[in-house]
Tab-separated table of C-alpha atoms in Angstrom:
chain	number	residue	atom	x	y	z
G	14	UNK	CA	0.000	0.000	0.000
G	15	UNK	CA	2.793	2.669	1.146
G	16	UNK	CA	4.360	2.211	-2.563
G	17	UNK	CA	0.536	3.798	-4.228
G	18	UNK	CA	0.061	6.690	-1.569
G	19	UNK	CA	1.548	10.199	-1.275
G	20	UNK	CA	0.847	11.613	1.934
G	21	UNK	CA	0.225	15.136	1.872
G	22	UNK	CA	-1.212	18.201	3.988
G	23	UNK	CA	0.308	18.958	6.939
G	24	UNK	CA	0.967	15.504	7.504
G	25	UNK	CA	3.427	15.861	4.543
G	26	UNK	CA	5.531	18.724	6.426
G	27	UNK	CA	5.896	16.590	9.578
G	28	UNK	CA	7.623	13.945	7.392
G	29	UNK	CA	9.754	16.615	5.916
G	30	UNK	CA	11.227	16.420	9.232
G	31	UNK	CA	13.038	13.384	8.129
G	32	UNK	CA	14.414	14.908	4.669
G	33	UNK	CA	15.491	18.767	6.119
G	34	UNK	CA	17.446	19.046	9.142
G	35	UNK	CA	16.419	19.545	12.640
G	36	UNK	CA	16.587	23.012	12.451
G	37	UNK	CA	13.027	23.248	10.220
G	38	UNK	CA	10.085	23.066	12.255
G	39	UNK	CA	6.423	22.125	10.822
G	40	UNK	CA	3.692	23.911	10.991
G	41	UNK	CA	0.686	22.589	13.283
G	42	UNK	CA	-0.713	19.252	12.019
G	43	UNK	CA	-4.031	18.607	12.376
G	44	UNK	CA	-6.060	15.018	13.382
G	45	UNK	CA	-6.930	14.558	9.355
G	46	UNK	CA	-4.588	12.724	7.943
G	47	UNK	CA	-4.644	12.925	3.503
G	48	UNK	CA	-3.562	10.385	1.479
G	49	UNK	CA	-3.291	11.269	-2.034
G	50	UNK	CA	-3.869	7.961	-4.577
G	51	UNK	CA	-2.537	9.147	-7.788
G	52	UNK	CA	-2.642	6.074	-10.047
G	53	UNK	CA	-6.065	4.216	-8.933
G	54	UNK	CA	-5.278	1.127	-10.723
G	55	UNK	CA	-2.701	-0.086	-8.871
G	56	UNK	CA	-2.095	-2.543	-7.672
G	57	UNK	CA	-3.069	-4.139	-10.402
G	58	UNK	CA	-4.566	-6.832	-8.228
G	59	UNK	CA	-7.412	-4.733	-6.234
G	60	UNK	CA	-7.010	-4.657	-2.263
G	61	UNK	CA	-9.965	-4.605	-0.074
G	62	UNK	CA	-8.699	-1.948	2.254
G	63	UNK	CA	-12.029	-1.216	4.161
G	64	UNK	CA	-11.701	-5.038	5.237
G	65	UNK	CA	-8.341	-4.539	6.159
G	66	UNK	CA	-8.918	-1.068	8.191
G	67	UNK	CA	-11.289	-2.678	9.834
G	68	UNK	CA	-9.359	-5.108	10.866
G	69	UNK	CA	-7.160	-2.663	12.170
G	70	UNK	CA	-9.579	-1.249	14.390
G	71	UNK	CA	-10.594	1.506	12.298
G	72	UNK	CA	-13.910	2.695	12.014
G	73	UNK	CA	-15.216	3.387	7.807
G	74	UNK	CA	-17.618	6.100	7.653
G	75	UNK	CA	-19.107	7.041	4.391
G	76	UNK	CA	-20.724	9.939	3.171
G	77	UNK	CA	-24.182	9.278	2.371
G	78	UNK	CA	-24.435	11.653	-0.607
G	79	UNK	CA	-21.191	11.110	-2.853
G	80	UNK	CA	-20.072	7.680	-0.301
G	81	UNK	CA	-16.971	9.452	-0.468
G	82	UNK	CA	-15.034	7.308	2.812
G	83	UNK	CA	-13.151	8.558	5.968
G	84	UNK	CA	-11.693	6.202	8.126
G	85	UNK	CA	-11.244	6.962	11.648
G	86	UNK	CA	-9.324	5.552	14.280
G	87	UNK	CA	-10.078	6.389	17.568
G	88	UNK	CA	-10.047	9.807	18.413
G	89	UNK	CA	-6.483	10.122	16.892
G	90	UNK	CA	-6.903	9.981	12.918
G	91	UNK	CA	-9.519	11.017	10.111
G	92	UNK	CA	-8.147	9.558	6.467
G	93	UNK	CA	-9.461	10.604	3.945
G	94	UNK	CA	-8.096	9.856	0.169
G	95	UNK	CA	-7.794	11.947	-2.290
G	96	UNK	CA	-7.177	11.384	-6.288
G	97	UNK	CA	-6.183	13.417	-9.163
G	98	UNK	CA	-9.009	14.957	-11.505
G	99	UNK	CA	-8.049	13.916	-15.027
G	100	UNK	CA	-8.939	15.644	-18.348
G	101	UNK	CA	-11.834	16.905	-18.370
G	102	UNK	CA	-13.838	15.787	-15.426
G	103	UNK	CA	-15.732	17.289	-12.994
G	104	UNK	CA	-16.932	14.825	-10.755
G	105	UNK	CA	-16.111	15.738	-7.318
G	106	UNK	CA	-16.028	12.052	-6.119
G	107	UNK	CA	-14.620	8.910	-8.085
G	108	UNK	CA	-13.589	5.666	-7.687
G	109	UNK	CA	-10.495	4.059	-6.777
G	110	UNK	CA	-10.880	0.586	-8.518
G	111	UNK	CA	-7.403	-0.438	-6.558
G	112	UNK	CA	-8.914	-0.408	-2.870
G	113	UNK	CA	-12.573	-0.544	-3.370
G	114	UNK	CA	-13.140	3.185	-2.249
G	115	UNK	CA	-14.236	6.531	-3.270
G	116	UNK	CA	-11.943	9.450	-2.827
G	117	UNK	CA	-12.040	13.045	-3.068
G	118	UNK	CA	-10.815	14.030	-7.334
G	119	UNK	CA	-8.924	17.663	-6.883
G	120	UNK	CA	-7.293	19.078	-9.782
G	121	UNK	CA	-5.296	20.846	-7.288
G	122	UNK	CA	-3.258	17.820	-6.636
G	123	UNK	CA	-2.118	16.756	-9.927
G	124	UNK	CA	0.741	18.722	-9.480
G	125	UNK	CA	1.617	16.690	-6.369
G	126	UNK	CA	0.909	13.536	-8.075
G	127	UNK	CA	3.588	14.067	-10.632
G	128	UNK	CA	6.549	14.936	-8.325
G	129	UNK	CA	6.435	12.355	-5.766
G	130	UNK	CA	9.647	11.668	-3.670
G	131	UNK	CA	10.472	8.520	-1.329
G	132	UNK	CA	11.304	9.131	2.130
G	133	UNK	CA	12.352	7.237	4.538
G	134	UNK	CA	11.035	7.695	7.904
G	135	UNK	CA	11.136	6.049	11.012
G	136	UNK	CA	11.455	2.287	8.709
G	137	UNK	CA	9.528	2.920	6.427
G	138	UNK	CA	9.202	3.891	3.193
G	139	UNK	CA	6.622	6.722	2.179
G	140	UNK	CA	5.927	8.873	-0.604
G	141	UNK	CA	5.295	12.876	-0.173
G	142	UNK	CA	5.767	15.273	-2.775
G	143	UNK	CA	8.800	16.832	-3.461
G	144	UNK	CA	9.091	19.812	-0.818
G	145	UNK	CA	9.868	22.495	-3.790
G	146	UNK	CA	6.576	20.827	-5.748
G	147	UNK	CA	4.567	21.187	-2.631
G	148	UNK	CA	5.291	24.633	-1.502
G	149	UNK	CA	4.660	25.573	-5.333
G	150	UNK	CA	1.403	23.620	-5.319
G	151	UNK	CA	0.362	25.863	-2.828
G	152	UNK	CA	1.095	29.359	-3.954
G	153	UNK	CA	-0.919	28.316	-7.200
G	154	UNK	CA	-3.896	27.601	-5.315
G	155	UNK	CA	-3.702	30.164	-3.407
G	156	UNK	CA	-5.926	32.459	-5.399
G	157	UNK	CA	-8.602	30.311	-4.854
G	158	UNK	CA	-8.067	28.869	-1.436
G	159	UNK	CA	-10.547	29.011	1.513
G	160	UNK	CA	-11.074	29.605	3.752
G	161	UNK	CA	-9.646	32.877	4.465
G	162	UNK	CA	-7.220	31.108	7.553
G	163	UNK	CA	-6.317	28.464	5.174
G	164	UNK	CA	-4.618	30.895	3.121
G	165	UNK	CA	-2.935	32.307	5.752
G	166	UNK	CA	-1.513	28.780	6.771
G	167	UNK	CA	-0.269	27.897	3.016
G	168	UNK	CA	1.908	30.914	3.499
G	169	UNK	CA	3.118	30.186	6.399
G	170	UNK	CA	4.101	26.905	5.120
G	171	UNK	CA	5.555	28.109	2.324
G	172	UNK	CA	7.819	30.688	4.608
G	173	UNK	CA	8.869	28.011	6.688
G	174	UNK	CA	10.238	25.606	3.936
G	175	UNK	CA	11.295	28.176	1.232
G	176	UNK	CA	14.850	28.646	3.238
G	177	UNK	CA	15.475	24.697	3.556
G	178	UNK	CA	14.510	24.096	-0.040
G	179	UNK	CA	16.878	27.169	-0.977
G	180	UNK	CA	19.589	25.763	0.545
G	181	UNK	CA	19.426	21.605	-0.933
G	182	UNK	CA	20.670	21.724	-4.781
G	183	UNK	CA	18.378	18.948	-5.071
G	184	UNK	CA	15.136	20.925	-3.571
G	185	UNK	CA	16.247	23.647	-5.117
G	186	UNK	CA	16.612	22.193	-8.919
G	187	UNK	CA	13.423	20.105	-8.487
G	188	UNK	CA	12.221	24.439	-7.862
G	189	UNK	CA	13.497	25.140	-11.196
G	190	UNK	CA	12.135	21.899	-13.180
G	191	UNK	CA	8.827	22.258	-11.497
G	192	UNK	CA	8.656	26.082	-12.183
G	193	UNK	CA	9.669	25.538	-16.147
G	194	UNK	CA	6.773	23.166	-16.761
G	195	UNK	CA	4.253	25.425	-15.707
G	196	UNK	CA	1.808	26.975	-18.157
G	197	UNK	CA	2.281	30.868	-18.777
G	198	UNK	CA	-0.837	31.551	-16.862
G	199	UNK	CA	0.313	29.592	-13.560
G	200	UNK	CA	3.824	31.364	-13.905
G	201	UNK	CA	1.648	34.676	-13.508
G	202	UNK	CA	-0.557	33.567	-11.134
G	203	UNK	CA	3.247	32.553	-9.496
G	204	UNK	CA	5.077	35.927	-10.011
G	205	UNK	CA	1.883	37.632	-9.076
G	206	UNK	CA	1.384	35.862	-5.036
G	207	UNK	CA	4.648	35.870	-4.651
G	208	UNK	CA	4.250	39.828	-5.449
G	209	UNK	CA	1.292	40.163	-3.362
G	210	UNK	CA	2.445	38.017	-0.151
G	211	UNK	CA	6.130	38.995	-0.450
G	212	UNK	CA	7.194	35.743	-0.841
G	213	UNK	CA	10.841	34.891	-1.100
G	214	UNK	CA	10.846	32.686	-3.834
G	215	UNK	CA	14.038	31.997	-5.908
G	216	UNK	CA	14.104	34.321	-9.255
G	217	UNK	CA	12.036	32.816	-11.845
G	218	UNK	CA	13.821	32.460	-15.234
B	19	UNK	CA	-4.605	34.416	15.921
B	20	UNK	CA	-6.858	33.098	12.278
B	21	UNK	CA	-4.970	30.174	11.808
B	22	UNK	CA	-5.049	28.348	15.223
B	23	UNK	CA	-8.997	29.230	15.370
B	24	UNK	CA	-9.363	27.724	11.680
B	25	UNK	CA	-7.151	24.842	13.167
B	26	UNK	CA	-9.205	24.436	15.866
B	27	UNK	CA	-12.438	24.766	14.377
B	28	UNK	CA	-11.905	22.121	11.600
B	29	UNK	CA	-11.187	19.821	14.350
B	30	UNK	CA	-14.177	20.885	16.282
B	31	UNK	CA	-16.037	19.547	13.430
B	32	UNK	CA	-14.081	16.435	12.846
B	33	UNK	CA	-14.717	15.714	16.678
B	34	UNK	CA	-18.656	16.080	16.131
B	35	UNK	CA	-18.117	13.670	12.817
B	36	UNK	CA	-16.167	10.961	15.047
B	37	UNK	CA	-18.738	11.108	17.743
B	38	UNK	CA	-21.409	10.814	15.544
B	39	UNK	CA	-19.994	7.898	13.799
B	40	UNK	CA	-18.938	6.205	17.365
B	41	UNK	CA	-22.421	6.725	18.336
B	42	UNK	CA	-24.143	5.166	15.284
B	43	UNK	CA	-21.716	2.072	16.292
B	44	UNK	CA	-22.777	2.136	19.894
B	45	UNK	CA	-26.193	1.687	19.064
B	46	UNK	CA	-25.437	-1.381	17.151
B	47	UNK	CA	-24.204	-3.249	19.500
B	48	UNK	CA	-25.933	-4.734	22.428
B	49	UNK	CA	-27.016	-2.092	25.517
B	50	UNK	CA	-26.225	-4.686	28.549
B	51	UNK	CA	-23.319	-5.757	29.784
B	52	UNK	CA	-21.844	-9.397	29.643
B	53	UNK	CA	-20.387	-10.011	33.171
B	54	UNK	CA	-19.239	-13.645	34.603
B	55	UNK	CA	-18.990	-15.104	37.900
B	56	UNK	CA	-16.762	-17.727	38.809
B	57	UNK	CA	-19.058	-20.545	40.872
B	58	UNK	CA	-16.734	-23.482	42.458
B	59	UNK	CA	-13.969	-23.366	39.729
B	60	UNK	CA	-16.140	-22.955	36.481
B	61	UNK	CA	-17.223	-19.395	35.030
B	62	UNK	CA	-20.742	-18.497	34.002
B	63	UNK	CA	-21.656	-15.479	32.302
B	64	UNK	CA	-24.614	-12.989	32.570
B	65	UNK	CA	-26.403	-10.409	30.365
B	66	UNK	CA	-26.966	-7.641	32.801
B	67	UNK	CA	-30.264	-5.976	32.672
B	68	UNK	CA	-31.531	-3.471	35.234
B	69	UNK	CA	-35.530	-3.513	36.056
B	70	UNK	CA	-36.235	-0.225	38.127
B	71	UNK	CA	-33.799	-0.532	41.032
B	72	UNK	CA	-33.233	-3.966	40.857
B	73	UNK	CA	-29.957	-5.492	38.548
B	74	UNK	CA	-30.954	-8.602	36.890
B	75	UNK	CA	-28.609	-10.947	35.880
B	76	UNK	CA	-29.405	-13.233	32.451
B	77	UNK	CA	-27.392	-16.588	32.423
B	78	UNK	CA	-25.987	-16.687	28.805
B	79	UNK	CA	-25.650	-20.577	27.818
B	80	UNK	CA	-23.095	-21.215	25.506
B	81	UNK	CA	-24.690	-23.686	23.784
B	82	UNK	CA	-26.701	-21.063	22.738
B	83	UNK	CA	-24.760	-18.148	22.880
B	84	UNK	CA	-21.364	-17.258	20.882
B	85	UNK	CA	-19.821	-16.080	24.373
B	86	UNK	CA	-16.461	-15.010	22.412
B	87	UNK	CA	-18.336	-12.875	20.092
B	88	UNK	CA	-20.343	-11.368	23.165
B	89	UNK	CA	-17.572	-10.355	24.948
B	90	UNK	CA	-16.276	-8.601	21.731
B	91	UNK	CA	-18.942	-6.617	21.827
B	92	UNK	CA	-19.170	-5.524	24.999
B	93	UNK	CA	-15.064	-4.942	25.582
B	94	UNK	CA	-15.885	-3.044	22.371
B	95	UNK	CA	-19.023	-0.982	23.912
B	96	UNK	CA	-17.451	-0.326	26.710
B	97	UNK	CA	-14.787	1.486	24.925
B	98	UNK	CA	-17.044	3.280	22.874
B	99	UNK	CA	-18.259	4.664	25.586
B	100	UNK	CA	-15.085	5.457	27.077
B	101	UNK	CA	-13.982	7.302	23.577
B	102	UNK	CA	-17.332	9.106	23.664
B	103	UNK	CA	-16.885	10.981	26.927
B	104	UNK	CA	-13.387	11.701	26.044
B	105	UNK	CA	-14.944	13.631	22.865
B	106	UNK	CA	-17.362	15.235	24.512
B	107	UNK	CA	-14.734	16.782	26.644
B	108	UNK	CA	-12.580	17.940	24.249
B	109	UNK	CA	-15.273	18.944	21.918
B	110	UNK	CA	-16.436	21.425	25.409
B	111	UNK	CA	-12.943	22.562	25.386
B	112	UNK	CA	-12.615	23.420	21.695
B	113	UNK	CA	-15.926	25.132	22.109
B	114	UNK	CA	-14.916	26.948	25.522
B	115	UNK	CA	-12.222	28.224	23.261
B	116	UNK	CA	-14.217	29.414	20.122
B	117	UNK	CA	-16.109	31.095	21.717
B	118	UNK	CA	-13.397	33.507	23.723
């Protein structure tokens, strides 16, 4: 399973604990835990997760409009999963043939989907996005981000990871590669945040 | 201080969303309690039921009754309702501090 999820939100910046050094220090994570699921075919051999959650003492709660699923354990952890929105779809809520479940389809996160990075943390193995791809995930959104607050805390994520990503070539490259493949419109709606919220973002080329 | 209220508001929601969906559980399983006694050696267990003021006790047979499964349910009830009133108290908290 670990080798078909990227775990992002703020979930994603704890584990970047394990990839900067000890100096950076996340931003506050919240109970809600979400697990991107880029490529919902795989495996190819389909796993029935809710079984196996429930097994695990988690609780499956499903929405009872879109059965969109959240699985909660105790009162520690609310997953939910996420998936990217491809062409030209709309549907807020789609399958994922690979575990049986419906997740949450965000264009937003296509972005994230593409750059994913393996880190290793505490054992295991776990995908997240690249730090550079995240932090630029989130200025793009930004524009259309709420609420209000939630703004807010994408910048402050952003200010708290720009300086680490600065200084890895690797972080910082990944910057560069992610910034040349964006459309002109997203490099405006880029230059134009970064303007507005006085972001310190490396000089775009 | 936006961000910590947002913060905390989103998980004053997800805490009403969890107890909801802990309660929907609790009503699915069984409302008494399983108890057992231990009479000269052997154990026997009981469905509690309370009648007014007096505690009844229900022998469970089990040739009859799955007593494994029973006492699933109720470990698994009683920690329900454990989880509950720990949500309920942080969900006073959250809202002792929304409100402020």
């Amino acid at each position: 399973m670990l080798p078909h999820v990227l775990i992002i939100g703020s979930w994603a910046e704890y584990l970047y604990t394990f990839h900067f050094d000890a100096s950076y220090v996340p931003i506050i994570r919240t109970r809600d835990v979400d697990l991107l699921y880029p490529w919902i075919r795989r495996p190819a051999k389909p796993i029935d997760l809710e079984r196996m959650m429930r097994d695990a003492g988690f609780v499956v709660v499903r929405d009872s409009h879109t059965q969109a699923v959240k699985l909660l354990k105790e009162d520690l952890l609310e997953i939910e999963f996420l998936t990217r929105q491809i062409g030209a779809g709309r549907d807020p809520v789609i399958d994922i043939p690979a575990i049986g479940m419906r997740g949450q389809a965000l264009r937003d996160v296509n972005l994230l989907a593409e750059h994913p990075m393996v880190l290793e943390a505490k054992e295991h193995q776990i995908l997240v996005p690249e730090p550079a791809v995240y932090v630029l995930q989130k200025i793009l959104i930004h524009p259309h981000r709420v609420p209000a607050w939630k703004k807010e805390k994408d910048l402050e994520s952003v200010r708290g990871l720009m300086p680490f990503i600065r200084n890895i070539p690797h972080d910082l490259s990944c910057w560069h590669e992610a910034v040349s493949g964006l459309s002109d419109k997203e490099r405006s709606v880029l230059q134009r945040v970064a303007v507005e919220q006085f972001l310190d973002i490396p000089v775009l080329e | 201080m936006p961000i910590l209220r947002g913060v905390i508001q989103d998980e004053y929601e997800r805490n009403l969303r969890m107890q909801d969906a802990y309660r929907k559980e609790l009503e699915g399983l069984p409302s008494r309690a399983v108890v057992h006694k231990r009479i000269k050696g052997r154990l026997y267990y009981y469905r509690v039921e309370r009648i007014g003021r007096k505690v009844v006790n229900h022998y469970l047979s089990p040739k009859e009754n799955d007593i494994d499964a029973l006492l699933k349910q109720d470990a698994r009830r009683r920690h329900l309702k454990r989880l509950l009133s720990d949500l309920k108290e942080e969900q006073q908290d959250m809202r002792r501090f929304l409100k402020a």
